[in-house]
Amino acid sequence: MKTTRRDILMMCGAAGTVVAGVAPASAGPDWDGYPRIMQGPRVGWTGPDVAMIWLRFSGNYEAILEYGIDPSLRSARRSAPVQAKAETDFTVRLAAEGLQPGQTIYYRVLIDGAPTIVDRGRRRWKTRAAPSADDRGRFRIAFGSCARYAVSPDQPVWDGVEKADPDLFLWLGDNIYGDNTSAEGLREEYRRQLSVTNLEPIQSRVPQLAIWDDHDFALNDSDRRNPVKKEALSAFRDYWANPSYGLPSAPGVFFRHSFGQVDLFMLDNRYDRSPAGDPDGPDKTALGKVQLQWLMDELQSSTAPFKVIASGQGWTDAKAFGGESWASYLHERNMILDFIRQNAIRGVILISGDTHVAEMNVLPGGADGYDIVECVSSPLAQETAMSWLNYKPVPRLRQVYAGGVNFGLLDFDFTSDDPTVRLDIRNAQGDSVWDPVDLAASDLQPGRSFWRARMDKVSARRWQRFETTGVYYG
């Protein structure tokens, strides 16, 4: 019978001492090292009956998730084993199945059938299954973008996120600043970001979903011409436990995911992106034709009271043409907004990142109503910017927040017949940076216009001045 490393460790522990006068047998180096968790665990996508746990190991080991509702893990269940392999950078996904909606579970990871002898392998973590599709309670979704380890390796914003205690966190791009054409370089940036100490309590407990923007796609302002986009996608898939990644006919990171009574439409505005400086028109695209049609089909099939569409780039036309926003792709953006309004797809909320400031904008519906709100959160760990002062004025419900790192919050309440959502931005201390915006599901439909009444006093005054004089600031 073959003696395993675990057998040797157990025998050593039992023996405890060496008989006097008897020298221990000589041993060569342990060329395999010892098995351990290098990054993670991170909770990926969750459903009402399942939670997906992501980890990265130190080598080619077998992983099993042990989980249960008892913190001691007595009578725990075990996942199917998964082998860590070099071709996926020793990353694994382990499924806790057979859960109940909203159920809290405790879990630990077994490597080669046992807890690791050092490190975090003996620890227990906890997470929770997603609410059911007919849940009538409350939950909170947090989101953010632009986390640059080189600028902020400590990332105090995660203290604020932990204080807010969200049920789900959405990464909206520039989740790392890879900024190179080396697949290994991109993976190393993922490892650095996953090793942030302040992030660990969040990622091991709160489900995490992600899309990308230019810096994690490979290079600043990169588009479909990126020579390593396949390698970048491979690295992204290795390091994020999303429910899916694009379509067989359209590679990318886009997907739809349901969390309780909210449908999330997570977009990929990079893989098939036309150069931003190309002339706008029917042939210019940020999403690609397949993803665009997918988005419209999925929106039309959704019956959720709220539909959140997430994009790495901002939805307004504030930035100059040729820049990094939907302002360079207005033909396609307007096609999406027109489709939503003309097909009476209710409950749409837009979220985005990238700008290095927080924003609360609105895209008014015109004479027929249906104002669509955009909440922007940026940065999580990066320097703030002042370039927004030079942008074209757009209707804002709140003034730009450039006071530091921040994250967004969507507080959903389904306890009434007319569900509500509160849109908020919070700082590293977990405090709101402005008065939140409250919307009911009934506000988000054709024939309902609310945007002027929901502006704060400064935003209303500045917009009125802009309409009459053409001057916004001043």
Coordinates of C-alpha atoms in Angstrom, one line a residue:
M1 CA 0.0 0.0 0.0
K2 CA 1.3 3.4 -0.9
T3 CA 2.2 5.7 2.0
T4 CA 0.8 9.2 1.5
R5 CA 2.1 12.5 2.8
R6 CA -1.0 12.6 5.1
D7 CA -0.1 9.2 6.5
I8 CA 3.4 10.4 7.3
L9 CA 2.2 13.6 9.0
M10 CA -0.2 11.5 11.1
M11 CA 2.5 9.0 12.1
C12 CA 4.8 11.8 13.0
G13 CA 2.2 13.5 15.1
A14 CA 1.5 10.2 17.0
A15 CA 5.1 9.3 17.6
G16 CA 6.0 12.7 19.0
T17 CA 9.5 11.7 20.1
V18 CA 12.5 9.9 18.8
V19 CA 13.9 6.9 20.7
A20 CA 17.2 7.8 22.5
G21 CA 20.2 6.6 20.6
V22 CA 18.4 5.8 17.5
A23 CA 19.0 8.2 14.7
P24 CA 16.0 9.1 12.4
A25 CA 16.2 7.7 8.9
S26 CA 17.8 10.1 6.5
A27 CA 15.4 11.8 4.2
G28 CA 15.8 13.8 1.0
P29 CA 14.1 17.0 0.2
D30 CA 10.4 17.2 -0.1
W31 CA 10.3 18.1 -3.8
D32 CA 6.5 18.5 -3.7
G33 CA 6.3 21.1 -1.0
Y34 CA 3.1 21.2 1.0
P35 CA -0.4 21.8 -0.3
R36 CA -1.9 25.2 0.5
I37 CA -4.4 27.8 -0.6
M38 CA -2.6 30.7 -2.3
Q39 CA -5.5 33.0 -3.1
G40 CA -9.1 32.8 -1.9
P41 CA -11.5 31.5 -1.1
R42 CA -13.8 33.8 -3.1
V43 CA -17.5 33.3 -3.4
G44 CA -18.6 33.4 -7.0
W45 CA -22.1 33.2 -8.4
T46 CA -24.9 31.9 -6.1
G47 CA -28.4 30.6 -6.7
P48 CA -31.2 29.8 -4.4
D49 CA -29.8 26.2 -4.0
V50 CA -26.1 26.6 -4.8
A51 CA -23.0 28.6 -4.0
M52 CA -19.8 28.5 -6.1
I53 CA -16.5 28.8 -4.3
W54 CA -13.3 29.8 -6.1
L55 CA -9.7 29.1 -4.9
R56 CA -6.2 29.0 -6.2
F57 CA -3.8 26.3 -4.9
S58 CA 0.0 25.9 -4.7
G59 CA 0.0 23.0 -7.1
N60 CA -1.7 20.1 -8.7
Y61 CA -3.9 18.9 -5.9
E62 CA -7.4 17.6 -5.5
A63 CA -9.9 19.9 -3.8
I64 CA -13.1 19.2 -2.0
L65 CA -15.5 21.6 -0.4
E66 CA -16.9 20.6 3.0
Y67 CA -20.0 22.6 4.0
G68 CA -23.0 22.6 6.3
I69 CA -25.4 24.7 8.4
D70 CA -23.5 23.9 11.6
P71 CA -20.4 26.0 12.2
S72 CA -18.6 22.9 13.6
L73 CA -19.3 21.2 10.2
R74 CA -20.6 18.1 12.0
S75 CA -22.6 16.1 9.5
A76 CA -21.2 18.2 6.7
R77 CA -21.7 17.5 3.1
R78 CA -18.9 17.3 0.5
S79 CA -18.7 18.6 -3.0
A80 CA -17.5 16.6 -5.9
P81 CA -13.7 16.6 -6.1
V82 CA -12.0 19.0 -8.5
Q83 CA -8.3 18.7 -9.6
A84 CA -6.3 21.9 -9.8
K85 CA -4.3 22.0 -13.0
A86 CA -1.4 24.1 -14.3
E87 CA -3.4 25.0 -17.5
T88 CA -5.9 26.9 -15.4
D89 CA -3.2 28.3 -13.0
F90 CA -4.2 25.9 -10.3
T91 CA -7.6 27.6 -9.8
V92 CA -10.7 25.6 -9.0
R93 CA -14.4 26.1 -8.5
L94 CA -16.2 24.0 -5.9
A95 CA -20.0 23.8 -5.7
A96 CA -22.0 23.7 -2.5
E97 CA -25.3 22.2 -3.7
G98 CA -28.6 21.3 -2.2
L99 CA -29.0 24.6 -0.3
Q100 CA -32.2 26.4 0.6
P101 CA -32.9 30.0 -0.6
G102 CA -31.1 32.5 1.6
Q103 CA -29.6 29.8 3.8
T104 CA -26.3 30.5 5.6
I105 CA -23.7 27.8 5.3
Y106 CA -20.2 27.3 6.8
Y107 CA -17.5 25.8 4.7
R108 CA -13.8 24.8 4.6
V109 CA -11.6 23.3 1.9
L110 CA -9.9 19.9 1.9
I111 CA -6.8 19.4 -0.2
D112 CA -6.0 15.8 -1.1
G113 CA -8.7 14.7 1.3
A114 CA -7.6 16.7 4.4
P115 CA -7.2 20.2 5.8
T116 CA -3.8 21.7 5.0
I117 CA -1.2 21.5 7.7
V118 CA -0.5 25.3 7.7
D119 CA -2.0 28.4 6.5
R120 CA -5.7 29.0 6.0
G121 CA -6.7 25.4 5.2
R122 CA -8.0 24.7 8.8
R123 CA -10.2 27.8 8.8
R124 CA -14.0 27.8 8.3
W125 CA -15.8 30.5 6.3
K126 CA -19.4 31.3 5.7
T127 CA -21.6 32.5 2.9
R128 CA -25.3 32.4 1.9
A129 CA -27.4 31.1 -0.9
A130 CA -29.3 33.7 -3.1
P131 CA -32.9 34.6 -2.4
S132 CA -35.6 32.8 -4.4
A133 CA -37.2 34.4 -7.5
D134 CA -40.4 35.2 -5.5
D135 CA -38.7 36.4 -2.3
R136 CA -40.6 39.3 -0.8
G137 CA -37.8 40.6 1.5
R138 CA -34.9 43.0 1.2
F139 CA -31.4 42.7 0.0
R140 CA -28.5 44.9 -1.0
I141 CA -26.2 44.8 -4.0
A142 CA -22.9 46.7 -3.9
F143 CA -20.7 47.6 -6.9
G144 CA -17.6 49.4 -7.9
S145 CA -14.7 49.7 -10.4
C146 CA -11.1 50.7 -10.8
A147 CA -9.0 48.8 -8.2
R148 CA -5.3 49.5 -8.7
Y149 CA -3.1 47.5 -6.4
A150 CA 0.0 49.5 -7.3
V151 CA -1.7 52.8 -6.1
S152 CA -3.4 51.3 -3.0
P153 CA -2.3 47.9 -1.8
D154 CA -4.2 48.3 1.5
Q155 CA -7.5 49.4 -0.2
P156 CA -9.4 50.8 2.8
V157 CA -12.6 51.0 0.8
W158 CA -13.3 47.4 1.7
D159 CA -13.8 48.4 5.3
G160 CA -16.7 50.5 4.2
V161 CA -18.1 47.7 2.1
E162 CA -17.9 45.3 5.0
K163 CA -19.7 47.8 7.2
A164 CA -22.4 48.1 4.5
D165 CA -22.8 44.3 4.6
P166 CA -24.0 43.7 1.0
D167 CA -25.6 40.4 -0.2
L168 CA -23.8 40.6 -3.6
F169 CA -20.9 42.6 -5.0
L170 CA -20.5 43.5 -8.7
W171 CA -17.1 44.4 -10.2
L172 CA -17.6 46.7 -13.2
G173 CA -14.2 46.7 -14.8
D174 CA -10.6 47.8 -14.3
N175 CA -10.8 45.2 -11.5
I176 CA -7.0 45.0 -12.0
Y177 CA -4.7 47.2 -13.9
G178 CA -3.0 44.5 -16.1
D179 CA -1.8 47.0 -18.7
N180 CA 0.4 44.5 -20.6
T181 CA 0.1 41.9 -23.3
S182 CA 1.5 39.1 -21.2
A183 CA -1.1 36.5 -20.0
E184 CA 1.1 35.8 -17.0
G185 CA 1.3 39.5 -16.2
L186 CA -2.5 39.7 -16.1
R187 CA -2.7 36.6 -13.9
E188 CA -0.1 38.1 -11.5
E189 CA -2.2 41.3 -11.2
Y190 CA -5.2 39.1 -10.3
R191 CA -3.1 37.3 -7.6
R192 CA -2.0 40.7 -6.2
Q193 CA -5.6 42.0 -6.0
L194 CA -6.8 38.8 -4.4
S195 CA -4.2 39.1 -1.7
V196 CA -5.4 42.4 -0.4
T197 CA -5.9 41.8 3.3
N198 CA -8.9 44.2 3.6
L199 CA -10.7 42.3 0.8
E200 CA -10.5 38.9 2.3
P201 CA -13.6 39.2 4.7
I202 CA -15.7 40.4 1.8
Q203 CA -14.6 37.9 -0.9
S204 CA -14.9 34.8 1.3
R205 CA -18.5 35.7 2.4
V206 CA -20.2 37.9 -0.2
P207 CA -20.9 36.5 -3.7
Q208 CA -18.8 38.3 -6.4
L209 CA -19.6 38.7 -10.1
A210 CA -17.5 40.6 -12.6
I211 CA -17.2 42.2 -16.1
W212 CA -14.1 43.9 -17.4
D213 CA -13.0 47.2 -18.9
D214 CA -9.9 48.2 -20.8
H215 CA -7.2 47.7 -18.1
D216 CA -8.2 44.1 -17.3
F217 CA -8.9 43.5 -21.0
A218 CA -5.2 44.2 -21.5
L219 CA -4.2 47.8 -22.3
N220 CA -5.5 51.2 -21.7
D221 CA -8.3 52.2 -24.1
S222 CA -8.0 48.8 -25.8
D223 CA -10.6 47.5 -28.3
R224 CA -11.2 44.5 -30.6
R225 CA -7.7 44.9 -32.1
N226 CA -6.2 43.7 -28.8
P227 CA -3.7 41.1 -29.9
V228 CA -4.0 39.1 -26.7
K229 CA -7.8 39.3 -26.2
K230 CA -8.1 35.5 -26.2
E231 CA -5.4 35.2 -23.5
A232 CA -7.0 38.0 -21.5
L233 CA -10.4 36.1 -21.7
S234 CA -8.7 32.9 -20.6
A235 CA -7.2 34.7 -17.5
F236 CA -10.5 36.3 -16.7
R237 CA -12.3 32.9 -16.8
D238 CA -9.6 31.4 -14.6
Y239 CA -10.0 34.1 -11.9
W240 CA -13.7 34.8 -11.8
A241 CA -16.5 32.3 -11.0
N242 CA -19.3 33.8 -13.1
P243 CA -22.2 31.7 -14.1
S244 CA -21.2 32.0 -17.8
Y245 CA -18.9 33.9 -20.2
G246 CA -20.4 35.1 -23.5
L247 CA -21.9 32.7 -26.0
P248 CA -20.4 30.0 -28.2
S249 CA -20.9 32.3 -31.2
A250 CA -19.6 35.4 -29.3
P251 CA -16.7 35.1 -26.9
G252 CA -16.6 37.6 -24.0
V253 CA -17.5 38.1 -20.4
F254 CA -21.2 39.1 -20.8
F255 CA -24.0 37.1 -19.0
R256 CA -27.4 37.4 -17.4
H257 CA -27.9 36.4 -13.8
S258 CA -30.9 36.5 -11.5
F259 CA -30.6 37.4 -7.8
G260 CA -34.0 37.2 -6.1
Q261 CA -36.4 39.4 -8.1
V262 CA -33.6 41.4 -9.8
D263 CA -32.2 40.4 -13.2
L264 CA -28.6 41.5 -13.9
F265 CA -27.4 42.1 -17.5
M266 CA -23.6 42.2 -17.3
L267 CA -22.1 43.6 -20.5
D268 CA -18.8 43.2 -22.3
N269 CA -17.9 46.5 -24.0
R270 CA -14.4 45.4 -25.1
Y271 CA -14.1 42.1 -26.9
D272 CA -15.9 43.2 -30.1
R273 CA -15.5 47.0 -29.6
S274 CA -14.9 49.2 -32.6
P275 CA -12.2 51.8 -32.2
A276 CA -13.7 54.7 -30.3
G277 CA -12.5 57.2 -33.0
D278 CA -14.3 55.5 -35.9
P279 CA -17.3 57.4 -37.3
D280 CA -20.5 56.6 -35.5
G281 CA -23.2 54.8 -37.3
P282 CA -24.8 51.3 -37.8
D283 CA -21.5 49.6 -38.3
K284 CA -19.9 50.9 -35.2
T285 CA -20.3 48.9 -32.0
A286 CA -19.3 48.6 -28.4
L287 CA -21.0 45.2 -27.9
G288 CA -20.9 43.4 -31.2
K289 CA -24.0 42.4 -33.1
V290 CA -24.5 39.1 -31.4
Q291 CA -24.2 40.5 -27.9
L292 CA -26.5 43.4 -28.8
Q293 CA -29.2 41.1 -30.0
W294 CA -28.7 38.9 -27.0
L295 CA -29.2 41.9 -24.7
M296 CA -32.5 42.9 -26.4
D297 CA -33.8 39.3 -26.4
E298 CA -32.9 38.8 -22.7
L299 CA -34.4 42.1 -21.6
Q300 CA -37.6 41.3 -23.5
S301 CA -37.9 37.9 -21.8
S302 CA -37.3 39.2 -18.3
T303 CA -40.3 39.5 -15.9
A304 CA -38.3 40.8 -13.0
P305 CA -39.5 44.0 -11.4
F306 CA -36.0 45.5 -11.6
K307 CA -33.5 45.0 -14.5
V308 CA -29.9 46.2 -13.8
I309 CA -27.7 46.7 -16.9
A310 CA -24.0 47.0 -16.0
S311 CA -21.4 48.5 -18.3
G312 CA -17.8 49.2 -17.8
Q313 CA -18.2 52.6 -19.6
G314 CA -20.5 55.5 -18.7
W315 CA -23.9 55.7 -20.4
T316 CA -24.2 59.5 -20.8
D317 CA -22.9 61.6 -23.7
A318 CA -20.9 63.8 -21.3
K319 CA -17.4 62.8 -22.6
A320 CA -16.1 64.0 -25.9
F321 CA -16.5 61.8 -29.0
G322 CA -13.6 59.4 -29.3
G323 CA -13.3 59.0 -25.6
E324 CA -14.0 56.1 -23.2
S325 CA -17.8 56.1 -22.9
W326 CA -21.0 55.4 -24.7
A327 CA -20.7 59.0 -26.1
S328 CA -18.5 57.5 -28.8
Y329 CA -21.2 54.8 -29.6
L330 CA -24.4 56.9 -29.4
H331 CA -26.0 55.1 -32.4
E332 CA -25.8 51.7 -30.5
R333 CA -26.6 53.3 -27.1
N334 CA -29.7 55.0 -28.5
M335 CA -30.8 51.8 -30.1
I336 CA -30.7 50.1 -26.7
L337 CA -32.5 52.9 -24.9
D338 CA -35.2 53.2 -27.7
F339 CA -35.7 49.4 -27.6
I340 CA -36.3 49.6 -23.8
R341 CA -38.8 52.4 -24.0
Q342 CA -40.6 51.3 -27.2
N343 CA -41.1 47.8 -25.8
A344 CA -42.1 49.0 -22.4
I345 CA -39.4 47.1 -20.6
R346 CA -40.0 48.3 -17.1
G347 CA -37.7 48.6 -14.1
V348 CA -34.4 49.4 -15.9
I349 CA -31.5 50.8 -13.9
L350 CA -28.0 51.5 -15.4
I351 CA -24.8 51.2 -13.5
S352 CA -21.2 51.8 -14.7
G353 CA -17.7 52.8 -13.6
D354 CA -14.4 54.0 -15.1
T355 CA -14.7 57.7 -14.5
H356 CA -12.7 57.9 -11.2
V357 CA -15.6 59.8 -9.7
A358 CA -19.1 58.9 -8.5
E359 CA -22.1 60.1 -10.4
M360 CA -25.9 60.0 -10.3
N361 CA -27.2 60.8 -13.8
V362 CA -30.4 60.5 -15.6
L363 CA -31.3 60.0 -19.2
P364 CA -34.7 61.7 -19.5
G365 CA -37.4 60.0 -21.5
G366 CA -38.7 63.0 -23.3
A367 CA -42.4 63.7 -24.0
D368 CA -43.4 60.1 -23.4
G369 CA -41.5 59.8 -20.1
Y370 CA -39.5 56.8 -18.8
D371 CA -36.5 58.4 -17.3
I372 CA -33.6 56.0 -16.9
V373 CA -31.2 56.6 -14.0
E374 CA -27.4 55.8 -14.2
C375 CA -25.5 55.3 -11.0
V376 CA -21.7 55.4 -11.4
S377 CA -19.1 54.2 -8.9
S378 CA -15.4 54.8 -9.3
P379 CA -12.7 54.3 -8.0
L380 CA -12.4 51.5 -5.5
A381 CA -8.6 52.0 -5.2
Q382 CA -7.3 54.6 -7.5
E383 CA -6.8 58.3 -7.6
T384 CA -9.8 60.5 -8.3
A385 CA -10.0 62.8 -11.4
M386 CA -11.1 66.3 -12.1
S387 CA -11.6 65.9 -15.9
W388 CA -15.3 65.8 -15.4
L389 CA -15.3 69.6 -15.1
N390 CA -14.6 69.8 -18.8
Y391 CA -17.3 67.4 -19.9
K392 CA -20.5 68.4 -21.6
P393 CA -23.2 69.1 -18.9
V394 CA -25.8 66.3 -18.5
P395 CA -28.8 66.0 -16.3
R396 CA -27.6 64.9 -12.8
L397 CA -29.8 64.0 -9.9
R398 CA -26.7 64.6 -7.6
Q399 CA -23.5 66.4 -8.2
V400 CA -20.3 64.6 -9.0
Y401 CA -18.5 63.2 -6.0
A402 CA -14.7 63.4 -6.4
G403 CA -13.9 63.3 -2.7
G404 CA -12.2 59.9 -2.7
V405 CA -12.7 56.2 -3.1
N406 CA -16.3 55.0 -3.1
F407 CA -18.7 52.1 -3.9
G408 CA -22.3 52.0 -5.0
L409 CA -25.3 50.5 -3.3
L410 CA -28.6 49.3 -4.6
D411 CA -31.0 48.6 -1.7
F412 CA -34.0 46.6 -3.0
D413 CA -37.2 46.2 -1.0
F414 CA -39.9 43.8 -2.2
T415 CA -42.1 43.9 1.0
S416 CA -44.8 46.0 -0.8
D417 CA -46.8 45.5 -3.9
D418 CA -44.8 48.4 -5.5
P419 CA -41.1 47.3 -4.9
T420 CA -38.5 50.1 -4.3
V421 CA -34.8 50.6 -4.8
R422 CA -32.5 53.1 -3.1
L423 CA -29.5 54.2 -5.1
D424 CA -26.5 55.3 -3.0
I425 CA -22.8 56.0 -3.1
R426 CA -20.7 55.5 0.0
N427 CA -17.1 56.3 1.0
A428 CA -14.4 54.2 2.6
Q429 CA -16.0 54.8 6.0
G430 CA -19.3 53.4 4.8
D431 CA -21.0 56.7 4.9
S432 CA -23.3 58.1 2.2
V433 CA -21.6 60.9 0.2
W434 CA -25.0 62.5 -0.7
D435 CA -28.7 62.0 -0.1
P436 CA -29.7 58.6 -1.7
V437 CA -32.2 58.5 -4.5
D438 CA -35.3 56.4 -3.9
L439 CA -37.3 55.0 -6.8
A440 CA -40.3 52.7 -7.0
A441 CA -40.7 50.1 -9.7
S442 CA -43.7 52.0 -10.9
D443 CA -41.5 55.1 -11.6
L444 CA -39.5 53.1 -14.2
Q445 CA -41.9 52.8 -17.1
P446 CA -43.2 54.7 -20.1
G447 CA -45.4 57.7 -19.2
R448 CA -43.6 58.4 -15.9
S449 CA -41.2 61.3 -15.7
F450 CA -39.6 62.2 -12.3
W451 CA -36.2 63.5 -13.0
R452 CA -36.7 67.2 -12.3
A453 CA -38.5 66.6 -9.0
R454 CA -35.7 64.2 -7.8
M455 CA -32.8 66.6 -8.4
D456 CA -31.1 68.0 -5.4
K457 CA -31.1 71.8 -5.1
V458 CA -27.7 72.4 -6.6
S459 CA -28.2 70.1 -9.5
A460 CA -31.6 71.7 -10.3
R461 CA -30.2 75.2 -10.1
R462 CA -27.3 74.4 -12.3
W463 CA -29.4 72.6 -14.9
Q464 CA -31.9 75.4 -15.1
R465 CA -29.1 77.9 -15.6
F466 CA -27.6 75.7 -18.3
E467 CA -31.0 75.5 -20.1
T468 CA -31.3 79.3 -20.1
T469 CA -27.8 80.5 -20.5
G470 CA -25.7 77.6 -21.7
V471 CA -23.5 77.8 -18.5
Y472 CA -23.6 74.9 -16.0
Y473 CA -20.8 75.7 -13.6
G474 CA -20.0 79.3 -12.4

